[in-house]
JSON list of C-alpha atoms in Angstrom, two decimals:
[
{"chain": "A", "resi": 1, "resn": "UNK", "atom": "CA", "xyz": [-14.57, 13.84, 65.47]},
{"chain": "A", "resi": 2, "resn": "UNK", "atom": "CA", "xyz": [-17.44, 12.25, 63.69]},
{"chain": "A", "resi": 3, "resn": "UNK", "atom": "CA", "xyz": [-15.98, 9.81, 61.00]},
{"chain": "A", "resi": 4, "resn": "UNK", "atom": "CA", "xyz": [-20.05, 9.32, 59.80]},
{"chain": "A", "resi": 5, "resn": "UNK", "atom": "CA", "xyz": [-20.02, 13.42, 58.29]},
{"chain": "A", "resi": 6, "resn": "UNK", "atom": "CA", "xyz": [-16.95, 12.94, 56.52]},
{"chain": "A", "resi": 7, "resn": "UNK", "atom": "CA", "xyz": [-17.65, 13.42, 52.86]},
{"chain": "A", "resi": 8, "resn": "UNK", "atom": "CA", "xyz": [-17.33, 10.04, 50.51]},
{"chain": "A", "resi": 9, "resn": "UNK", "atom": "CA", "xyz": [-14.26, 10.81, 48.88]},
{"chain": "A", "resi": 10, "resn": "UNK", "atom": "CA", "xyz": [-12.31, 10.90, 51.81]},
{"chain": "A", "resi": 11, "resn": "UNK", "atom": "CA", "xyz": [-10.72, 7.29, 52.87]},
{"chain": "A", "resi": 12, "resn": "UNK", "atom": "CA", "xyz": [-11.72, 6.07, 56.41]},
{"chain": "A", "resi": 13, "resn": "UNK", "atom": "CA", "xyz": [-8.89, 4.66, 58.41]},
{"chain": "A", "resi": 14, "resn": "UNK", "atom": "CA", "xyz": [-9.92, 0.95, 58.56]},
{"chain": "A", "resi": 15, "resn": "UNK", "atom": "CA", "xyz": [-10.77, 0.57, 54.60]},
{"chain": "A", "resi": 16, "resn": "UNK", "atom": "CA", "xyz": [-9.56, 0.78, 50.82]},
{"chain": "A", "resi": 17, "resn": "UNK", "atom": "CA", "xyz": [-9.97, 3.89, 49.29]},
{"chain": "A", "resi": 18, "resn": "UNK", "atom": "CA", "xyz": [-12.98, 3.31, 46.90]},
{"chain": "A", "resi": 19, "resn": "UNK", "atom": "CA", "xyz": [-12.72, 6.11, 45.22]},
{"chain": "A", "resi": 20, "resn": "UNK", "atom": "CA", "xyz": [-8.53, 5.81, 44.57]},
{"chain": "A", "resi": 21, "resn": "UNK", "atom": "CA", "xyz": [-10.01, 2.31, 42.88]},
{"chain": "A", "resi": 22, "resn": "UNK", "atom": "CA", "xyz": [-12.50, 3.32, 40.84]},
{"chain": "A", "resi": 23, "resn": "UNK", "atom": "CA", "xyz": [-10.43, 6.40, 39.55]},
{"chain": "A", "resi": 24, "resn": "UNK", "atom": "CA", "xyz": [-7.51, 3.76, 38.81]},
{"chain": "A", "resi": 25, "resn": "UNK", "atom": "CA", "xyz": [-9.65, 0.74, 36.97]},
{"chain": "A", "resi": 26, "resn": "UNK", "atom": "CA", "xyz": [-10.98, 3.98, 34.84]},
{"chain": "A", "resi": 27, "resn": "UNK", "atom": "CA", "xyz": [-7.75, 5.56, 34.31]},
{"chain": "A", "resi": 28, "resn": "UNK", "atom": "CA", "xyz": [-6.38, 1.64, 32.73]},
{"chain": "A", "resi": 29, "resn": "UNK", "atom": "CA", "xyz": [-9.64, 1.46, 30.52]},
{"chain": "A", "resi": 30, "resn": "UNK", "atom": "CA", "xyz": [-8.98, 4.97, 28.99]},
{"chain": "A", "resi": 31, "resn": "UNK", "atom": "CA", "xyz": [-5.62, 4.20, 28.34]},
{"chain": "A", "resi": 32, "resn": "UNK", "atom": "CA", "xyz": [-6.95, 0.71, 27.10]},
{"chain": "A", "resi": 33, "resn": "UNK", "atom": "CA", "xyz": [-9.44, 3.41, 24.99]},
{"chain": "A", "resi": 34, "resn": "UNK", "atom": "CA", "xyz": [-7.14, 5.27, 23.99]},
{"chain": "A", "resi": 35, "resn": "UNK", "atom": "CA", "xyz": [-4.02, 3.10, 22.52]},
{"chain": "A", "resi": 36, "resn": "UNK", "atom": "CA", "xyz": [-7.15, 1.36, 20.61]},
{"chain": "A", "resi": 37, "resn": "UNK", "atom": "CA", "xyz": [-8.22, 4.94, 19.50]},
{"chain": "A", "resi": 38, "resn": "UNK", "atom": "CA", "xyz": [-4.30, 5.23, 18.17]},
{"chain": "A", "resi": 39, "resn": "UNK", "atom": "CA", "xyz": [-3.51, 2.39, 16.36]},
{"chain": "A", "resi": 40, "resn": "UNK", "atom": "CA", "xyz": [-6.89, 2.15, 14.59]},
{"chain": "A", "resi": 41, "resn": "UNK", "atom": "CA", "xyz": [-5.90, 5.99, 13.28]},
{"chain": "A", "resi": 42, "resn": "UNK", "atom": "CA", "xyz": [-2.33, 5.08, 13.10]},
{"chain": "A", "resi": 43, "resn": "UNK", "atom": "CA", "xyz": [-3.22, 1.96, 10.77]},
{"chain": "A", "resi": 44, "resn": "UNK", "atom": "CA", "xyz": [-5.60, 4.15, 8.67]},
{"chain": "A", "resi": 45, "resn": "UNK", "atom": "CA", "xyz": [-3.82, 4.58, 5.50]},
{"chain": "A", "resi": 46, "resn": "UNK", "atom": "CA", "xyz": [-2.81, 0.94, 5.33]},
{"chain": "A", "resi": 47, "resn": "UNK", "atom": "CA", "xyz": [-6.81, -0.31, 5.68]},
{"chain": "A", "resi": 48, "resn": "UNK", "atom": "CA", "xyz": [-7.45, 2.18, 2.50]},
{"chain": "A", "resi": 49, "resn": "UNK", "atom": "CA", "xyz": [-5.02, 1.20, 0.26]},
{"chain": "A", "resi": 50, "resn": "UNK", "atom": "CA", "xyz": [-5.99, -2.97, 1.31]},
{"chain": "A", "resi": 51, "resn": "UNK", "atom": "CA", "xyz": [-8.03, -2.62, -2.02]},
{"chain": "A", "resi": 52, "resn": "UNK", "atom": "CA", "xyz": [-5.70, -1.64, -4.16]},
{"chain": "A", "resi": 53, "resn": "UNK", "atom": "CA", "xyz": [-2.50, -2.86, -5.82]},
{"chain": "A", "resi": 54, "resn": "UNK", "atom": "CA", "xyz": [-0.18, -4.82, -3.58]},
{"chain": "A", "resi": 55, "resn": "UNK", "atom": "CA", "xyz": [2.90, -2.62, -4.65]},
{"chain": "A", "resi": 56, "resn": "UNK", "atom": "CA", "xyz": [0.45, 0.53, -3.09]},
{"chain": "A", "resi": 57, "resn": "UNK", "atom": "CA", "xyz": [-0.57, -1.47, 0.12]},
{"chain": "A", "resi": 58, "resn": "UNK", "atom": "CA", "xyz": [3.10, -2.66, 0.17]},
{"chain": "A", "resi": 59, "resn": "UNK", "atom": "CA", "xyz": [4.42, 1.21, 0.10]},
{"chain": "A", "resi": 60, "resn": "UNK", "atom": "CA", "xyz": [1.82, 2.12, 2.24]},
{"chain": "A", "resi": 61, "resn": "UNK", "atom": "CA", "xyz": [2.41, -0.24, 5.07]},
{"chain": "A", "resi": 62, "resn": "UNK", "atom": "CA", "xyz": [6.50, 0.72, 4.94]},
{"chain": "A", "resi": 63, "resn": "UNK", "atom": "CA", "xyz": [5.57, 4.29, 5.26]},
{"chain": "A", "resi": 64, "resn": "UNK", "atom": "CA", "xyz": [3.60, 3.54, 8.19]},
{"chain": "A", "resi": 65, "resn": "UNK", "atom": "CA", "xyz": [5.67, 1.83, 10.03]},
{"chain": "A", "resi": 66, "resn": "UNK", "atom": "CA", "xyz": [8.76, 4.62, 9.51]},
{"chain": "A", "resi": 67, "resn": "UNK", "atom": "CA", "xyz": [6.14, 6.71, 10.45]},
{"chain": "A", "resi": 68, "resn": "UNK", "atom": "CA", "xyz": [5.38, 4.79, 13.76]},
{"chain": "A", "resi": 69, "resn": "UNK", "atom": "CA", "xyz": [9.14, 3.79, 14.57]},
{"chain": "A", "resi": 70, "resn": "UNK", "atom": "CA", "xyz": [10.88, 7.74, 13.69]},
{"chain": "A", "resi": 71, "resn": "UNK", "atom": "CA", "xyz": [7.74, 9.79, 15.35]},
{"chain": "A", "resi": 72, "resn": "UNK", "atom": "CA", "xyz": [8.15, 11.68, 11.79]},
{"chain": "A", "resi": 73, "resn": "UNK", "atom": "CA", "xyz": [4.46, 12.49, 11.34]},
{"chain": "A", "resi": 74, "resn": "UNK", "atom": "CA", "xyz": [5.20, 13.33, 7.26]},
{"chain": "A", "resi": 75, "resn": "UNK", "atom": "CA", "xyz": [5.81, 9.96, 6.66]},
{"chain": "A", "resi": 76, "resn": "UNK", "atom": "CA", "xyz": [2.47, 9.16, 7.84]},
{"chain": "A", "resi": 77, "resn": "UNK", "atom": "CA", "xyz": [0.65, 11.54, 5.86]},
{"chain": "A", "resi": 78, "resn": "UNK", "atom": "CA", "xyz": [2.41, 10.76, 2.67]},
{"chain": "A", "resi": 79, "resn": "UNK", "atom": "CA", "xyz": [0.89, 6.91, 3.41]},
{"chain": "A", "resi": 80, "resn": "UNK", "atom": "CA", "xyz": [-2.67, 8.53, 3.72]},
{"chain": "A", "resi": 81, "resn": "UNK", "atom": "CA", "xyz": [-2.21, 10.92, 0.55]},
{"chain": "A", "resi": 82, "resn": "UNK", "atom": "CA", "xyz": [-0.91, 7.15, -1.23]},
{"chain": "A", "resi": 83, "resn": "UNK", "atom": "CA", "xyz": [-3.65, 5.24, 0.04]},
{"chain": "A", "resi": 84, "resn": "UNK", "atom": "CA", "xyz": [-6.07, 8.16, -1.14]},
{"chain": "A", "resi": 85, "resn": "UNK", "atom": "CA", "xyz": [-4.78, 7.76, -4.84]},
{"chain": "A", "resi": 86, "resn": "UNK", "atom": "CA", "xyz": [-5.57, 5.03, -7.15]},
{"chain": "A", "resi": 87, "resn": "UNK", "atom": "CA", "xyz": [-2.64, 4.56, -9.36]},
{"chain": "A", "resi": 88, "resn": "UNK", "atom": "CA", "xyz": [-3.07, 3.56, -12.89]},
{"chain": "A", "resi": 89, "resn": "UNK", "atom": "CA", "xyz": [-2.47, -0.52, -13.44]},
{"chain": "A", "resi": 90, "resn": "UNK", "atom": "CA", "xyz": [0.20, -0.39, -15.77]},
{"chain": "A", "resi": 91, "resn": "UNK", "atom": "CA", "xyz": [1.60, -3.84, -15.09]},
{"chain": "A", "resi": 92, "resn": "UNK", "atom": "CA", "xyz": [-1.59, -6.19, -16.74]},
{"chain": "A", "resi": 93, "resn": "UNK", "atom": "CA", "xyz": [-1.39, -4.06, -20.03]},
{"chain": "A", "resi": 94, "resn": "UNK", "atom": "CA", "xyz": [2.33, -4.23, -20.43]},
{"chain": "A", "resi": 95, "resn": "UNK", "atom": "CA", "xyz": [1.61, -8.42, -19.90]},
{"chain": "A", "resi": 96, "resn": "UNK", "atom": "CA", "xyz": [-0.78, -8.61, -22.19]},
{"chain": "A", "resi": 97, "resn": "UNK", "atom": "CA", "xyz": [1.09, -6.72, -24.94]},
{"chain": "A", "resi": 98, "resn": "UNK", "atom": "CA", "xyz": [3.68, -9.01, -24.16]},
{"chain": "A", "resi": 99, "resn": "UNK", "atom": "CA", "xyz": [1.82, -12.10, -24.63]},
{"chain": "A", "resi": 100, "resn": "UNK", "atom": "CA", "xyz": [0.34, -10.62, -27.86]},
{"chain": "A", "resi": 101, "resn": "UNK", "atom": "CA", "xyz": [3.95, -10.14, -29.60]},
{"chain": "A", "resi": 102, "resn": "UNK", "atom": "CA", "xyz": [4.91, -13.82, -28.43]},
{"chain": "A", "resi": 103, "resn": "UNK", "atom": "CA", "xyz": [2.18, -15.17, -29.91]},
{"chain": "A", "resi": 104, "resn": "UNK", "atom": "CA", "xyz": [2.40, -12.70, -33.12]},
{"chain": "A", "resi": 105, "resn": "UNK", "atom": "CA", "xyz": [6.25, -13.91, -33.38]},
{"chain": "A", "resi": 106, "resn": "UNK", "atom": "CA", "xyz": [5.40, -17.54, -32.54]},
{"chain": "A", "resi": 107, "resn": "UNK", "atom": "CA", "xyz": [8.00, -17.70, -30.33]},
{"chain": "A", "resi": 108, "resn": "UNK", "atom": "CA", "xyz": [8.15, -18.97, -26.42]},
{"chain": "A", "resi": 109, "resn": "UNK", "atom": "CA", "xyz": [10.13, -17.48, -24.04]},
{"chain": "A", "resi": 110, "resn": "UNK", "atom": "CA", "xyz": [12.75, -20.72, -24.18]},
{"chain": "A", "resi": 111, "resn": "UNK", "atom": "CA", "xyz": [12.34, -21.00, -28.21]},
{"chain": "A", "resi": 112, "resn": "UNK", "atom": "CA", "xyz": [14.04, -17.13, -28.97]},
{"chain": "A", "resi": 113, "resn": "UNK", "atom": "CA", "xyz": [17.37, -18.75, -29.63]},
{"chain": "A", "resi": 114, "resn": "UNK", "atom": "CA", "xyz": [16.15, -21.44, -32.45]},
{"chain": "A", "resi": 115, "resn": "UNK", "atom": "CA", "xyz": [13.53, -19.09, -33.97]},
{"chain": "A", "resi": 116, "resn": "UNK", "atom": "CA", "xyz": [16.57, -16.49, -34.38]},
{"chain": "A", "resi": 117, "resn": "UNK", "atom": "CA", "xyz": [18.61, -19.33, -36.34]},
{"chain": "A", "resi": 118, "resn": "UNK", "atom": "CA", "xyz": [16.04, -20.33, -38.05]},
{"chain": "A", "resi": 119, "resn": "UNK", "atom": "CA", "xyz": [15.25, -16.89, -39.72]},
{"chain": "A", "resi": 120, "resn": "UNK", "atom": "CA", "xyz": [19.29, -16.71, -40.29]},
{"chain": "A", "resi": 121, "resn": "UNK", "atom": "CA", "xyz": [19.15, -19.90, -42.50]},
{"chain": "A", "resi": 122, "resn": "UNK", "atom": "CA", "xyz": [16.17, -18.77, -44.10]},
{"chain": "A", "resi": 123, "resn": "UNK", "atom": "CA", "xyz": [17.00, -15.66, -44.94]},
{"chain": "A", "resi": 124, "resn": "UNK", "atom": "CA", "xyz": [19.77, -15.96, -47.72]},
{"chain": "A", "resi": 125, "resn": "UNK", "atom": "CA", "xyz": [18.29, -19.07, -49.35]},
{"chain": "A", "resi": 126, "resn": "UNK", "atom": "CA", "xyz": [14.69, -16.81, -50.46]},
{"chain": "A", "resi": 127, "resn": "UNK", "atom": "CA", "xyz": [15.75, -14.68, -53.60]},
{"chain": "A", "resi": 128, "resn": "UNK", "atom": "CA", "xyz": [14.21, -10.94, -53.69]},
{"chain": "A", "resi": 129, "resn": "UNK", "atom": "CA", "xyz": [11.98, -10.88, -56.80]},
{"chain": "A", "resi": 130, "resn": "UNK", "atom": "CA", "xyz": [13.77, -8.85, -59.94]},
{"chain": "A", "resi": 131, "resn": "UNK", "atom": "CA", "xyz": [10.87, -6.19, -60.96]},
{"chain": "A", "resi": 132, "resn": "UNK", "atom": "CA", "xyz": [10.30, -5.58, -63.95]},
{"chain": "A", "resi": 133, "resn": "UNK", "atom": "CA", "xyz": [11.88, -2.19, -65.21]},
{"chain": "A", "resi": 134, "resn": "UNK", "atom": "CA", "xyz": [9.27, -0.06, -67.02]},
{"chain": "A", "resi": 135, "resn": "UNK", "atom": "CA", "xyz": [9.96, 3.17, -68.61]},
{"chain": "A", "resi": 136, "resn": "UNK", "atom": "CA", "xyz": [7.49, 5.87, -67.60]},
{"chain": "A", "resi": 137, "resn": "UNK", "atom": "CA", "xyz": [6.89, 8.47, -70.29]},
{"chain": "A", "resi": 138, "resn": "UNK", "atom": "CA", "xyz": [5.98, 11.99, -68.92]},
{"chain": "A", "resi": 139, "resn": "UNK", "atom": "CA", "xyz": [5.24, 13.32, -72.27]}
]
């Protein structure tokens, strides 16, 4: 037998098998590939909504990981279709019309109690103004 027309695939006796080697340090760097591939995709919906409101992010990221943790692949769709929409801010308006009636009422957030007395004491000791009665002729 002649060992020197044996094709290069084929593993001589005395050696490694080069190309059992080469096949395995590619097979761990498309795995390595490939589990990269995943969780950059999987973590997708969680890198859009990073922008926007932390309640969003925060719903985003829990939907993910159910997603990732139940193999339910709805939960990770609902996360992208969250991240894709920008919810309205509703919280800094509500603050600020908040602040605006404190300071319209005077009153701090400690202070309610005293300023309610002090409009209780207040209030019978001003006398309603008697109007004048006037007769109104229709004629």
């Amino acid at each position: 037998m002649a060992p020197h027309h044996l094709p290069f695939y084929l593993a001589p006796s005395s050696g490694t098998d080069t190309l059992m080697v080469v096949m395995g340090v590619f097979l761990i760097g498309v795995v390595l590939w490939v589990g990269t591939l995943y969780w950059k995709l999987h973590s997708l919906p969680e890198r859009m909504a990073h922008k926007s409101q932390k309640l969003q992010f925060e719903l985003v990221a829990v939907l993910g990981l159910i997603s990732l943790f139940t193999h339910m692949h709805i939960f990770w769709i609902a996360g992208l279709l969250l991240a894709m929409i920008d919810l309205p801010d509703f919280g800094t308006p509500l603050r600020s019309i908040a602040g605006s009636v404190e300071k319209i009422a005077d009153a701090t957030p400690g202070g309610a109690e005293e300023a309610a007395s002090d409009v209780a004491v207040a209030a019978p000791a001003a006398e309603k103004p008697e109007f004048a009665k006037k007769e109104h002729s229709h004629a």
